[in-house]
mmCIF file of C-alpha atoms and ligand atoms in Angstrom:
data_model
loop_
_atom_site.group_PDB
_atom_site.id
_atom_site.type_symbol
_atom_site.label_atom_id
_atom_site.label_comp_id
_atom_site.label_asym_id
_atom_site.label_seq_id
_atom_site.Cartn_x
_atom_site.Cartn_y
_atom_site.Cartn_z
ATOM 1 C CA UNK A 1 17.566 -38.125 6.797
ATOM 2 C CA UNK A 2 16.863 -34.820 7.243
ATOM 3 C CA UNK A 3 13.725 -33.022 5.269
ATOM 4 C CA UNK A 4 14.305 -30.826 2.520
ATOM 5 C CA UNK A 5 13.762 -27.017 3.047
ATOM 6 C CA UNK A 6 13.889 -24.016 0.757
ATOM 7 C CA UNK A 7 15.659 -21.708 0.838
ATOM 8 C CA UNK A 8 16.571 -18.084 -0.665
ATOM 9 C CA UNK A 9 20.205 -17.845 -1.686
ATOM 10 C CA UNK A 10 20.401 -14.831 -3.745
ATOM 11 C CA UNK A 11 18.941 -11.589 -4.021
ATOM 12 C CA UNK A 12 18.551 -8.771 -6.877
ATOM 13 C CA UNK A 13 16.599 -5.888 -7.113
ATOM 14 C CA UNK A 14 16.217 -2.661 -9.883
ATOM 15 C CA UNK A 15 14.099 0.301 -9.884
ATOM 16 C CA UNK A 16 14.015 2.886 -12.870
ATOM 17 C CA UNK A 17 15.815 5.819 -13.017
ATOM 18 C CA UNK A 18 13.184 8.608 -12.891
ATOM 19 C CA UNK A 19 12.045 9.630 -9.490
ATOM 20 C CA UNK A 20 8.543 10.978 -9.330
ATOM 21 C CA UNK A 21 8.421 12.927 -6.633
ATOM 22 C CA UNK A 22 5.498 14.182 -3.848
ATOM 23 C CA UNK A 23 6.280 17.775 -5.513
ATOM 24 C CA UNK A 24 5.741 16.995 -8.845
ATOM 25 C CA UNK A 25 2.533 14.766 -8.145
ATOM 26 C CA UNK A 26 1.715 18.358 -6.215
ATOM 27 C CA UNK A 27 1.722 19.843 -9.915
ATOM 28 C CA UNK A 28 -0.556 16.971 -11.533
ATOM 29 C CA UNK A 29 -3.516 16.600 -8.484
ATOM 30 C CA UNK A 30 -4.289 18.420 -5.773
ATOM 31 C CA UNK A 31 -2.337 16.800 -3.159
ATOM 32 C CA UNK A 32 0.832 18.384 -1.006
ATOM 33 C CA UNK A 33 3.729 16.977 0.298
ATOM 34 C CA UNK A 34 2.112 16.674 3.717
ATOM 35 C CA UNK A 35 -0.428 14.975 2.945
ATOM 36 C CA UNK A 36 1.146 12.468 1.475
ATOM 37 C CA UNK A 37 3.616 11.906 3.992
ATOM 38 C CA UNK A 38 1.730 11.944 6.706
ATOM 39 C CA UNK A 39 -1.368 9.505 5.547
ATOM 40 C CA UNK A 40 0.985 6.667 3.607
ATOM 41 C CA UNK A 41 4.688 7.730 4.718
ATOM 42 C CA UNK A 42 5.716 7.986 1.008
ATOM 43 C CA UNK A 43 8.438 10.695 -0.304
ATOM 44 C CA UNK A 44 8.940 9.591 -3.726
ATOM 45 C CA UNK A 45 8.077 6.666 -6.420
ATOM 46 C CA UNK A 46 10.118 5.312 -9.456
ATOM 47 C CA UNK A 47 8.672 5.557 -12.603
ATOM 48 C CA UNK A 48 10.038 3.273 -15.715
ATOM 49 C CA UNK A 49 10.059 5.630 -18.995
ATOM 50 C CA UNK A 50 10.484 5.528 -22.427
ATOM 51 C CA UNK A 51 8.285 3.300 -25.773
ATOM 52 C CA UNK A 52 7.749 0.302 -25.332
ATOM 53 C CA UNK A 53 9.987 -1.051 -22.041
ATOM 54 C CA UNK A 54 6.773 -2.656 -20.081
ATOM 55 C CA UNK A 55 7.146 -5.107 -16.903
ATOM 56 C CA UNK A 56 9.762 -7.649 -18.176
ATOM 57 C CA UNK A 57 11.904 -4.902 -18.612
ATOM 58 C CA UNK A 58 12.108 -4.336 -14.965
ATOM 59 C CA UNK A 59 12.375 -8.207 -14.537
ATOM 60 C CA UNK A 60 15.330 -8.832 -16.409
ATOM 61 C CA UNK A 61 17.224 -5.914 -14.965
ATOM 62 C CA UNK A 62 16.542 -7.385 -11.167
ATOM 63 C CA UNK A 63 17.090 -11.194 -12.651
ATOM 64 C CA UNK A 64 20.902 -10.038 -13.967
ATOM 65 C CA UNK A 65 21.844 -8.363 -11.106
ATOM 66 C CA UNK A 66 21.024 -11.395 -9.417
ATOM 67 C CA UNK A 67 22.855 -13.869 -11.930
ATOM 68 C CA UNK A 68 25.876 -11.255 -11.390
ATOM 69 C CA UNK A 69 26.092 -11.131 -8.152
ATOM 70 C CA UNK A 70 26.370 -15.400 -7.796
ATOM 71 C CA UNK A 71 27.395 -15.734 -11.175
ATOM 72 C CA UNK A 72 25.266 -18.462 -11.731
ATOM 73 C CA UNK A 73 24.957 -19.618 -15.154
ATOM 74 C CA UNK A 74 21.368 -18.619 -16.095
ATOM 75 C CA UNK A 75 21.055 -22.168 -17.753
ATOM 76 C CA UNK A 76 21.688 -23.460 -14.251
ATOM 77 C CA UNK A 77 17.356 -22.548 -13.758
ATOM 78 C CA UNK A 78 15.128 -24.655 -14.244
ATOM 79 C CA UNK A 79 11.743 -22.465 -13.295
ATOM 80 C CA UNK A 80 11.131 -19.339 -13.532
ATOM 81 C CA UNK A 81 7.616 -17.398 -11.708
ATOM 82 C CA UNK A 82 7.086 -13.816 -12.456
ATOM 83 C CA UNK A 83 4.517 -12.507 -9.970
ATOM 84 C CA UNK A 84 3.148 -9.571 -11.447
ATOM 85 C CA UNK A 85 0.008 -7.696 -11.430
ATOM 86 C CA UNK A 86 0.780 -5.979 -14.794
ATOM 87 C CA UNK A 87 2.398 -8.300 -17.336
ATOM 88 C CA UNK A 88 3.391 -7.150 -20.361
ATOM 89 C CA UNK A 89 0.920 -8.794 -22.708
ATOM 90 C CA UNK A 90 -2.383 -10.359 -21.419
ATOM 91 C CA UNK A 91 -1.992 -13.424 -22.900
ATOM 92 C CA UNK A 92 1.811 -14.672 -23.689
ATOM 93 C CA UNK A 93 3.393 -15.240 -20.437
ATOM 94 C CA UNK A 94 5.750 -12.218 -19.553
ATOM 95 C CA UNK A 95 8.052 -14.708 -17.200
ATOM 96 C CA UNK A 96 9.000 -17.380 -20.487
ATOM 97 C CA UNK A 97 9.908 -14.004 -22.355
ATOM 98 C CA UNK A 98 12.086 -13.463 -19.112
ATOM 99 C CA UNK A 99 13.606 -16.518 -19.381
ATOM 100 C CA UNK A 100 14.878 -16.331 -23.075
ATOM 101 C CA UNK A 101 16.197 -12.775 -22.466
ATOM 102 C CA UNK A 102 18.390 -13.896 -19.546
ATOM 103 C CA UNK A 103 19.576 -17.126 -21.119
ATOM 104 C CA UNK A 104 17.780 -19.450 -18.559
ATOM 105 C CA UNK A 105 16.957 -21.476 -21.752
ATOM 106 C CA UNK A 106 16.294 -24.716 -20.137
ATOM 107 C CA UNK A 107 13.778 -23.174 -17.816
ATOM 108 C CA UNK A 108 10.014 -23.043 -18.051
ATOM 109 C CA UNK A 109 8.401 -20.297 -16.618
ATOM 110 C CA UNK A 110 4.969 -18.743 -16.188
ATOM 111 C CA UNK A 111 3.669 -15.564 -14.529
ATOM 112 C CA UNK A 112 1.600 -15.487 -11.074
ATOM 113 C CA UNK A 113 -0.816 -13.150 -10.024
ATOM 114 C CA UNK A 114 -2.135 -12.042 -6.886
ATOM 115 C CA UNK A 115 -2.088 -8.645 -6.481
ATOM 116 C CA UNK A 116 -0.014 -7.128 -3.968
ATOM 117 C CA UNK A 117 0.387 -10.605 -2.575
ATOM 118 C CA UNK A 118 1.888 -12.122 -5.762
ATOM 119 C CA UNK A 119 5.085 -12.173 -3.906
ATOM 120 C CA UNK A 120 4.020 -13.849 -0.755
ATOM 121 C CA UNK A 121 2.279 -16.220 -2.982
ATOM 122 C CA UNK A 122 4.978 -16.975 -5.291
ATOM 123 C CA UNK A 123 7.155 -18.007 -2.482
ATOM 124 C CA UNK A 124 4.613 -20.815 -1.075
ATOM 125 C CA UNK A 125 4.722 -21.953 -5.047
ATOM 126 C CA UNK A 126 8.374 -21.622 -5.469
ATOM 127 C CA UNK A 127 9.217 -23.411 -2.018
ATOM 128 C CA UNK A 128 6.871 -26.185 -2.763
ATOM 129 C CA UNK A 129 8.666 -26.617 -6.034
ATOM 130 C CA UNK A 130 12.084 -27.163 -4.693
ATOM 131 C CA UNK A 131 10.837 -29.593 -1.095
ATOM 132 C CA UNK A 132 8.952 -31.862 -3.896
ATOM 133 C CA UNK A 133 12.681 -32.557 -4.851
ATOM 134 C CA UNK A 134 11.902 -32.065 -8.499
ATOM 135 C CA UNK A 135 13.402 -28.727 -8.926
ATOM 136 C CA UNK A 136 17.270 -27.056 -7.581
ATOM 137 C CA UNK A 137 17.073 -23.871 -8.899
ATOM 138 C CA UNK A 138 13.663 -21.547 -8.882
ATOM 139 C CA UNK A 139 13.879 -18.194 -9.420
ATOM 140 C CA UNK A 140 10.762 -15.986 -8.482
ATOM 141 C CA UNK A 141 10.562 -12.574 -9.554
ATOM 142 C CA UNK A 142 8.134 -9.766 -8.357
ATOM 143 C CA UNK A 143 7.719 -7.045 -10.822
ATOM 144 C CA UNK A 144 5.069 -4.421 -11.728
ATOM 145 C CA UNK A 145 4.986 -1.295 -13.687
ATOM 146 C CA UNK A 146 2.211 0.150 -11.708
ATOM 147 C CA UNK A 147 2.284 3.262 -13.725
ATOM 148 C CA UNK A 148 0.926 1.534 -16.594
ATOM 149 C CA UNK A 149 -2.544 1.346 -15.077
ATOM 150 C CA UNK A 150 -2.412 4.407 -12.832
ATOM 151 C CA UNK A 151 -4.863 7.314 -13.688
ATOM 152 C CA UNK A 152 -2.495 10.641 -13.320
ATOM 153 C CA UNK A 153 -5.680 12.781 -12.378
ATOM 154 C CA UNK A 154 -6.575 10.678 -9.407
ATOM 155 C CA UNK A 155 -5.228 11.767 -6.102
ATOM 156 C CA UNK A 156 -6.539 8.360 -4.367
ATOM 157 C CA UNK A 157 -4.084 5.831 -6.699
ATOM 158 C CA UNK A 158 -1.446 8.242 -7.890
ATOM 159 C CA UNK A 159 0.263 9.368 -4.743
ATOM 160 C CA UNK A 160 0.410 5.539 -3.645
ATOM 161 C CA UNK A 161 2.040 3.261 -6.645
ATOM 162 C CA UNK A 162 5.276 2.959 -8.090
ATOM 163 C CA UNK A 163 7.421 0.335 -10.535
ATOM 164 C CA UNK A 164 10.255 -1.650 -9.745
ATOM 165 C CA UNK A 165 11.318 -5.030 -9.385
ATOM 166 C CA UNK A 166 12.814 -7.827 -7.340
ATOM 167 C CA UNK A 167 14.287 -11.491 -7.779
ATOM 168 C CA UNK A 168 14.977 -14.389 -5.004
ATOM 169 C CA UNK A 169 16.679 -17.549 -5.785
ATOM 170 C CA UNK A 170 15.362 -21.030 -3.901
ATOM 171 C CA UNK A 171 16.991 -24.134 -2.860
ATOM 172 C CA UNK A 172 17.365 -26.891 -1.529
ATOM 173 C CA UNK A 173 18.429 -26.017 2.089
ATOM 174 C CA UNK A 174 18.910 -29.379 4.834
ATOM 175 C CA UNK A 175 20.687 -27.505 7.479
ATOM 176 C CA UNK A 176 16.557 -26.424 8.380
ATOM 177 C CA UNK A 177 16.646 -23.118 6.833
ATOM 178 C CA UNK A 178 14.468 -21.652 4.377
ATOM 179 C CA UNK A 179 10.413 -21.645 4.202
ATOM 180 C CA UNK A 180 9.304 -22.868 7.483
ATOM 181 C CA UNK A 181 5.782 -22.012 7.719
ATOM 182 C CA UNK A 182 3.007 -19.867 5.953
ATOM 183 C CA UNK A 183 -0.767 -18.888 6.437
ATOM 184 C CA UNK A 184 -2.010 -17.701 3.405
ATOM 185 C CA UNK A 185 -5.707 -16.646 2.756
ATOM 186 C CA UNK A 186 -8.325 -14.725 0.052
ATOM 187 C CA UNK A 187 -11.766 -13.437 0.210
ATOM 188 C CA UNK A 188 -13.647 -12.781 -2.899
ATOM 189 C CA UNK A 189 -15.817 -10.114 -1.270
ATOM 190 C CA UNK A 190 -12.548 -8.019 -1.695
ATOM 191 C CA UNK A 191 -12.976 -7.525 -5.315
ATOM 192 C CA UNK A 192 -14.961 -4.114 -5.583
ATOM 193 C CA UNK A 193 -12.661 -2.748 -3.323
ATOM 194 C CA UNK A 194 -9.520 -2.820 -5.423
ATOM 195 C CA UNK A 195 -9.579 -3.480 -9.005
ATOM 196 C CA UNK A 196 -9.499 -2.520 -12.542
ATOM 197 C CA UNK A 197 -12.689 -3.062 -14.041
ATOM 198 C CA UNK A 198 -11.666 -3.345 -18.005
ATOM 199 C CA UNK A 199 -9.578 -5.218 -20.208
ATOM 200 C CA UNK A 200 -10.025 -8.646 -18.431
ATOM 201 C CA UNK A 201 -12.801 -11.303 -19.929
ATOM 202 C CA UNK A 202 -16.106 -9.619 -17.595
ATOM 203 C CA UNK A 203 -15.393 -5.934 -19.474
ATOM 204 C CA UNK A 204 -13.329 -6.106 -22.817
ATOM 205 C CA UNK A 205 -11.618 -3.180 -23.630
ATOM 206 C CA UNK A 206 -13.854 -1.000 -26.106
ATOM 207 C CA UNK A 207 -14.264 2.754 -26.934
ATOM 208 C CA UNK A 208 -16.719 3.240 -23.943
ATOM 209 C CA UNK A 209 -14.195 1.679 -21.729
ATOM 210 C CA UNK A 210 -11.269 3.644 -22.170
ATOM 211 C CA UNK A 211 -13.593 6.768 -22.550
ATOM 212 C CA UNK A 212 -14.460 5.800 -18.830
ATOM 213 C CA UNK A 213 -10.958 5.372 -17.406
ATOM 214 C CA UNK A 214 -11.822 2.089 -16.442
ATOM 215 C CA UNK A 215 -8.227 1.015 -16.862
ATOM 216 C CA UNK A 216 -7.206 2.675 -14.225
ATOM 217 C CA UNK A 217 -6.997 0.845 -10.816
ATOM 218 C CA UNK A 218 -9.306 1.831 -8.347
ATOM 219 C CA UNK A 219 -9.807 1.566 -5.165
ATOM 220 C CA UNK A 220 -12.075 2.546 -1.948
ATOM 221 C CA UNK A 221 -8.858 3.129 0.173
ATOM 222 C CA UNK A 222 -10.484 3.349 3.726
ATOM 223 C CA UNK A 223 -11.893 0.170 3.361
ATOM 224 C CA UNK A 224 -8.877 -1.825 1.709
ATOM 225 C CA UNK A 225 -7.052 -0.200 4.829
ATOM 226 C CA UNK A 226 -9.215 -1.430 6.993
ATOM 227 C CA UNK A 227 -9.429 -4.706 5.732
ATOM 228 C CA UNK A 228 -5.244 -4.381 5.294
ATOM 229 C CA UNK A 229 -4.091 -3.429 9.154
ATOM 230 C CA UNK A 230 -6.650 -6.136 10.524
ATOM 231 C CA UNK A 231 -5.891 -9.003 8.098
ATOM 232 C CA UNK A 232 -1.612 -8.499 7.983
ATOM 233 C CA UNK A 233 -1.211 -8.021 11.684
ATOM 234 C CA UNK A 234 -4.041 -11.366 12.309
ATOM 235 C CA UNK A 235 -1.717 -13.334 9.394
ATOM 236 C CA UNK A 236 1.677 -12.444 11.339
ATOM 237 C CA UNK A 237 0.349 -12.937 15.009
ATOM 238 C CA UNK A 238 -0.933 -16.268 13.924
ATOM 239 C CA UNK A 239 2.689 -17.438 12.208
ATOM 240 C CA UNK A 240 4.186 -16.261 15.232
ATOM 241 C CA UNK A 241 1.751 -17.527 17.924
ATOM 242 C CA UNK A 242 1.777 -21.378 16.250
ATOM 243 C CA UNK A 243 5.587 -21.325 15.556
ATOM 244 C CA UNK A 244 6.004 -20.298 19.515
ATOM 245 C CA UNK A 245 7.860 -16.953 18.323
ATOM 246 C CA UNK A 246 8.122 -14.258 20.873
ATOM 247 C CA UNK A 247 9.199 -10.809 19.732
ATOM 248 C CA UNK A 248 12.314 -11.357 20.810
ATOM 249 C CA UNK A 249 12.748 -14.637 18.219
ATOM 250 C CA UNK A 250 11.516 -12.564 15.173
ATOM 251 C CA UNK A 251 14.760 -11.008 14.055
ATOM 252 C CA UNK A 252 12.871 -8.919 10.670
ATOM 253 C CA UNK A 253 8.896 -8.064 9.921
ATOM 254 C CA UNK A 254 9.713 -8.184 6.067
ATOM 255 C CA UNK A 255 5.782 -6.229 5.348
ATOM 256 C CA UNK A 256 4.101 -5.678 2.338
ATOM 257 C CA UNK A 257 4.879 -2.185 1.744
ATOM 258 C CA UNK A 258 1.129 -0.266 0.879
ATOM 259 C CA UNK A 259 0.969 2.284 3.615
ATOM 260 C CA UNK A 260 3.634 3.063 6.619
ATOM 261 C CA UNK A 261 0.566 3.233 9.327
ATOM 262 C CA UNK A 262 -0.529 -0.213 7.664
ATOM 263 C CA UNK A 263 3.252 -1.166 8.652
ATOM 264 C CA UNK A 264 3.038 0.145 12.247
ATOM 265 C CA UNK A 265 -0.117 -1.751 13.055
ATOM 266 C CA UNK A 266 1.516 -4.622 12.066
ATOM 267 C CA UNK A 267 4.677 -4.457 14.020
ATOM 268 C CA UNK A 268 3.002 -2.852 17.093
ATOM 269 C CA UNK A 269 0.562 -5.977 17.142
ATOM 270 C CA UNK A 270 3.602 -8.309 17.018
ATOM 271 C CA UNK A 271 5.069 -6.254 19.819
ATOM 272 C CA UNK A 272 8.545 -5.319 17.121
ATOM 273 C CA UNK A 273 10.582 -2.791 17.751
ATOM 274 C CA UNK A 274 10.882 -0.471 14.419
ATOM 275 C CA UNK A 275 14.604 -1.433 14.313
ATOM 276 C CA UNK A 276 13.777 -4.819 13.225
ATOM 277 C CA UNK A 277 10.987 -3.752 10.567
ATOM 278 C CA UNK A 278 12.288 -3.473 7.160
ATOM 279 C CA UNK A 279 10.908 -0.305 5.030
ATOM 280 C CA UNK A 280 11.539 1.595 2.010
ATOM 281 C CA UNK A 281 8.580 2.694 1.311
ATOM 282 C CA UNK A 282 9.488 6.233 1.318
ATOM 283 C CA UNK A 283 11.613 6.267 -1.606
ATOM 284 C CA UNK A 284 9.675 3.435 -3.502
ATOM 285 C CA UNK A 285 5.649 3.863 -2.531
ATOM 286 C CA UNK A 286 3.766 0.694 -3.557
ATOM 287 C CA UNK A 287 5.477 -1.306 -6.218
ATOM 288 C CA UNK A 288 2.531 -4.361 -6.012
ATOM 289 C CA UNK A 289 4.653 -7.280 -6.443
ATOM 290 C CA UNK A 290 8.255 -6.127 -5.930
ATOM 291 C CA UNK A 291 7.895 -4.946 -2.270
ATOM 292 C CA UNK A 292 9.136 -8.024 -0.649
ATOM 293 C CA UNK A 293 11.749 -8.905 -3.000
ATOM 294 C CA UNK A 294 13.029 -5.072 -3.420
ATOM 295 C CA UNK A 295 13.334 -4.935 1.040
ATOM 296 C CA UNK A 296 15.580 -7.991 1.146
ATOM 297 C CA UNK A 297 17.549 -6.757 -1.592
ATOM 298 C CA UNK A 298 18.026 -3.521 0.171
ATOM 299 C CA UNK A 299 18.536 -5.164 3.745
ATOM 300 C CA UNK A 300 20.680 -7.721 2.210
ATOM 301 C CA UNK A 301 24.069 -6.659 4.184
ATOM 302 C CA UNK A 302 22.460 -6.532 7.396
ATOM 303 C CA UNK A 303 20.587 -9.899 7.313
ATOM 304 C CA UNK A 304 22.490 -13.327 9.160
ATOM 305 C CA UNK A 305 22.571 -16.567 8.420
ATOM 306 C CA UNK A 306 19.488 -17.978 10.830
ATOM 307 C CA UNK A 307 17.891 -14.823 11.369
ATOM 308 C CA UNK A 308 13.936 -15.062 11.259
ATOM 309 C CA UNK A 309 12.206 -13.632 9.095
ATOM 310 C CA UNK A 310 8.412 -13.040 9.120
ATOM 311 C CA UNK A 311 7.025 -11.314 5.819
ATOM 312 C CA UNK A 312 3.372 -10.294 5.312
ATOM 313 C CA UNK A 313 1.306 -8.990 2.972
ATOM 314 C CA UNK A 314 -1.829 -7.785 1.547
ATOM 315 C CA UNK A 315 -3.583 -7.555 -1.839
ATOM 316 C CA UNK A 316 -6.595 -7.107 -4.023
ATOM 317 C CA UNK A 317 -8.417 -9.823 -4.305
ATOM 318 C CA UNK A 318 -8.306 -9.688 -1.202
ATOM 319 C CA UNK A 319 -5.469 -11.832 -0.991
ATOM 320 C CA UNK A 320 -3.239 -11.657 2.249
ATOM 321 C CA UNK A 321 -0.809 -14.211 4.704
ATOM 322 C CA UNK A 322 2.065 -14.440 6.141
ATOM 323 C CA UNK A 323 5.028 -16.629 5.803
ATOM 324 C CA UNK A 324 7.930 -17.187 8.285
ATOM 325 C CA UNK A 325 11.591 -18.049 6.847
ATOM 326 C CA UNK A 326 15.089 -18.857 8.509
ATOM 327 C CA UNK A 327 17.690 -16.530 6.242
ATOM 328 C CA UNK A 328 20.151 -19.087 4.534
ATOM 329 C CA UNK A 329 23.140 -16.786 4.018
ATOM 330 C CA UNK A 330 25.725 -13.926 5.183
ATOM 331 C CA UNK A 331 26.041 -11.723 2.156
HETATM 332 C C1 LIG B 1 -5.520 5.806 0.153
HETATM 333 C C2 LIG B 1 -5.239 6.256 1.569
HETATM 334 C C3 LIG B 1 -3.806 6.719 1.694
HETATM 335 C C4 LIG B 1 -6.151 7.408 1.914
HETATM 336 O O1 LIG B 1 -5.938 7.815 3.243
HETATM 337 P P1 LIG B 1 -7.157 8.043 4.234
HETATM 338 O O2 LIG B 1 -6.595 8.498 5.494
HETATM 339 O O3 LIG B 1 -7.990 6.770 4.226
HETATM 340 O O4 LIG B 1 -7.908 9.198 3.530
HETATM 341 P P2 LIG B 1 -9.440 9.254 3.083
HETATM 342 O O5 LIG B 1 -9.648 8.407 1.882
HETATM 343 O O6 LIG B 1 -10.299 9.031 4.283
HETATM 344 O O7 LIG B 1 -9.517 10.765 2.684
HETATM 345 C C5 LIG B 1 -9.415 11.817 3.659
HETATM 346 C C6 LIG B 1 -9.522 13.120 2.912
HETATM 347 O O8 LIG B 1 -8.331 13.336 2.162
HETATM 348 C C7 LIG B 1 -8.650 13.562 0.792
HETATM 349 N N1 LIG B 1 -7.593 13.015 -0.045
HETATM 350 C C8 LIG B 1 -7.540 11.804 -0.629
HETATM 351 N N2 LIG B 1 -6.405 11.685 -1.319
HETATM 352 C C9 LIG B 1 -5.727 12.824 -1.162
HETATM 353 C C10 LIG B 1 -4.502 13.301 -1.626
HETATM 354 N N3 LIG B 1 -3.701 12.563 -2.413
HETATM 355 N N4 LIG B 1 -4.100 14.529 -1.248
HETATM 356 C C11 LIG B 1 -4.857 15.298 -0.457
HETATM 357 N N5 LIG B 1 -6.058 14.918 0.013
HETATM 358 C C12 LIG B 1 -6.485 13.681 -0.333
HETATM 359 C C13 LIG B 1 -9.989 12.888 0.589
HETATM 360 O O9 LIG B 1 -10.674 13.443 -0.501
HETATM 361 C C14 LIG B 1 -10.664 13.154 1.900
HETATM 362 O O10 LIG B 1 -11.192 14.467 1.883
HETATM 363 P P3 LIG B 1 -12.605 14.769 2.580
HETATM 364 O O11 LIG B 1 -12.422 14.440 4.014
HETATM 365 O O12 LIG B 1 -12.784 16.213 2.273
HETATM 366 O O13 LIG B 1 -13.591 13.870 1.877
HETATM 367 C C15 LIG B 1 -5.510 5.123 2.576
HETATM 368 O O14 LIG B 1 -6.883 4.859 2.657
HETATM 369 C C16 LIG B 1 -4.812 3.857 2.256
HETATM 370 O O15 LIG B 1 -3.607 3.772 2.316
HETATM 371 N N6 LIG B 1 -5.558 2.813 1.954
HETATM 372 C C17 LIG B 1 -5.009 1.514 1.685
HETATM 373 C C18 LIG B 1 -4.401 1.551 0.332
HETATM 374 C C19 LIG B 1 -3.698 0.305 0.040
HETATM 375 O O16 LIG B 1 -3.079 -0.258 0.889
HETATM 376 N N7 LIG B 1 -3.804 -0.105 -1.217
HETATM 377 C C20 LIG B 1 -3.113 -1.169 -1.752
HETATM 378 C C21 LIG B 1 -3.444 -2.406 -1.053
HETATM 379 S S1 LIG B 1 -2.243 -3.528 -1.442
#
């Protein structure tokens, strides 16, 4: 009998309609177009508006146009995982409110968080899920409004992030598609790098708190790059160099996307040719958990049943890997 595998079968994506652009950051900071461009390869950010729409907003949006698109009956799941970094409540699970707005009523569901790696994560969790045999139908979803915890005076953080949101159905595959391997790693000593200080159990929020900013993200951005180009290019040589992939056998670097120069180390160290490295970065900046999800959604059309896929990524945390996946489908 052949072994279980799992696999993605459907995609869906949204991003809010207001695009925050490098020129209007230019007229919050002092930053320029230029710079911008040239240090993280970002044009312009979505930004979700308006009282009280907060992450699972974004979620359901990306989980409908999924269900849509397969019209699949949303009572059809039976998990679902939101990775996020910024759920909409700290305590009541953001994905289980998911879940009843979509219908997916004989789900359960629970959020995942990892930083920017939430994703990559969620896909080890989701793919185990489904090769246990116990579930059919996962559905992970990557979603983050960044802006909710970006300080709008800091040049550092606000020229980087924006929100959006992604969705990816698993299951069982036994033609050998789907999740074949992953290397997935943290280091604690990553934590001062990139973080929010308050609001979490070490530093409740209080007066002094907020009067500090100190729920903002931060971050000392040389050294998370640093950490960033070594750790995703290691985490995708490794999948390729134990799975015997040459360049030639890796048909899409599906990367993490936090900085186009943290991209190009990666594909230049797996010797990929930029045709076969998906990015969007430009129009979307860094939207934490949704980058993965939100590139295959946009490369959909182009990708082939059996194509390989290699994805990496990196987080806060740190948290970082790689994972290498056979597509399932021709859209
Ligand atoms: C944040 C980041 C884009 C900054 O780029 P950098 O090349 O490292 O720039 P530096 O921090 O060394 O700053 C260089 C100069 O530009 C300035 N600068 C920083 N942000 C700026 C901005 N938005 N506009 C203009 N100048 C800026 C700095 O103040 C510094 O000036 P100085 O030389 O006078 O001190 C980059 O470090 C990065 O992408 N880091 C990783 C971020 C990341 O991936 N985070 C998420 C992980 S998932």
């Amino acid at each position: 009998m052949s072994k279980t595998t799992a696999a993605i079968t459907a995609v869906g994506s949204y991003v809010p309609d207001f695009v925050m652009t490098n020129k209007i950051l230019e007229t919050l900071v002092d930053t320029n177009d230029e710079w911008i461009t040239t240090r993280t390869g970002i044009k312009e950010r979505r930004i979700l508006k308006g009282e009280g729409l907060g992450t699972s907003y974004l979620a359901i949006k990306a989980a409908e146009q999924l269900l849509e698109k397969r019209k699949l009956d949303p009572k059809e799941i039976e998990l679902i995982i939101v990775a996020t970094a910024t759920p909409d409540m700290m305590v009541a699970a953001t994905a289980a409110y998911v879940a009843s707005e979509i219908g997916a009523t004989n789900a359960f569901a629970y959020d995942l968080q990892a930083a920017c790696s939430s994703f990559l994560y969620g896909m080890s969790t989701a793919a185990s899920y489904i090769e246990s045999g116990r579930y059919k139908k996962v559905l992970l979803i990557g979603a983050d409004k960044m802006s909710s915890i970006i300080d709008y005076t800091d040049r550092t953080t606000c020229i980087i992030f924006g929100d959006g949101a992604g969705a990816a159905l698993f299951e069982p595959n036994n033609e050998g598609l789907g999740l074949q391997d992953e290397y997935l790693r943290s280091d604690g000593v990553g934590r001062n790098f990139l973080k929010m200080d308050a609001g979490g159990s070490l530093l409740p929020a209080s007066e002094e708190t907020v009067k500090n900013r100190q729920h903002f993200i931060y971050q000392d951005g040389k050294s998370v790059f640093k950490f960033a180009v070594t750790n995703m290019a290691d985490s995708a040589a490794k999948i390729m160099e134990r799975n015997n992939l040459s360049h030639n056998d890796v048909s899409w670097l599906v990367p993490h996307q936090a900085n186009k120069r943290i991209i190009d180390a990666t594909s230049n160290r797996m010797g990929l040719d930029d045709s076969k490295v998906m990015m969007n970065i430009q129009r979307y900046g860094n939207t934490t958990s949704a980058t993965l999800p939100l590139l295959l959604s946009d490369y959909e059309s182009q990708l082939k049943k059996g194509d390989n896929l290699v994805f990496a990524a990196f987080g806060g945390g740190f948290t970082w890997g790689s994972i290498y996946l056979k597509w399932a489908y021709n859209s």
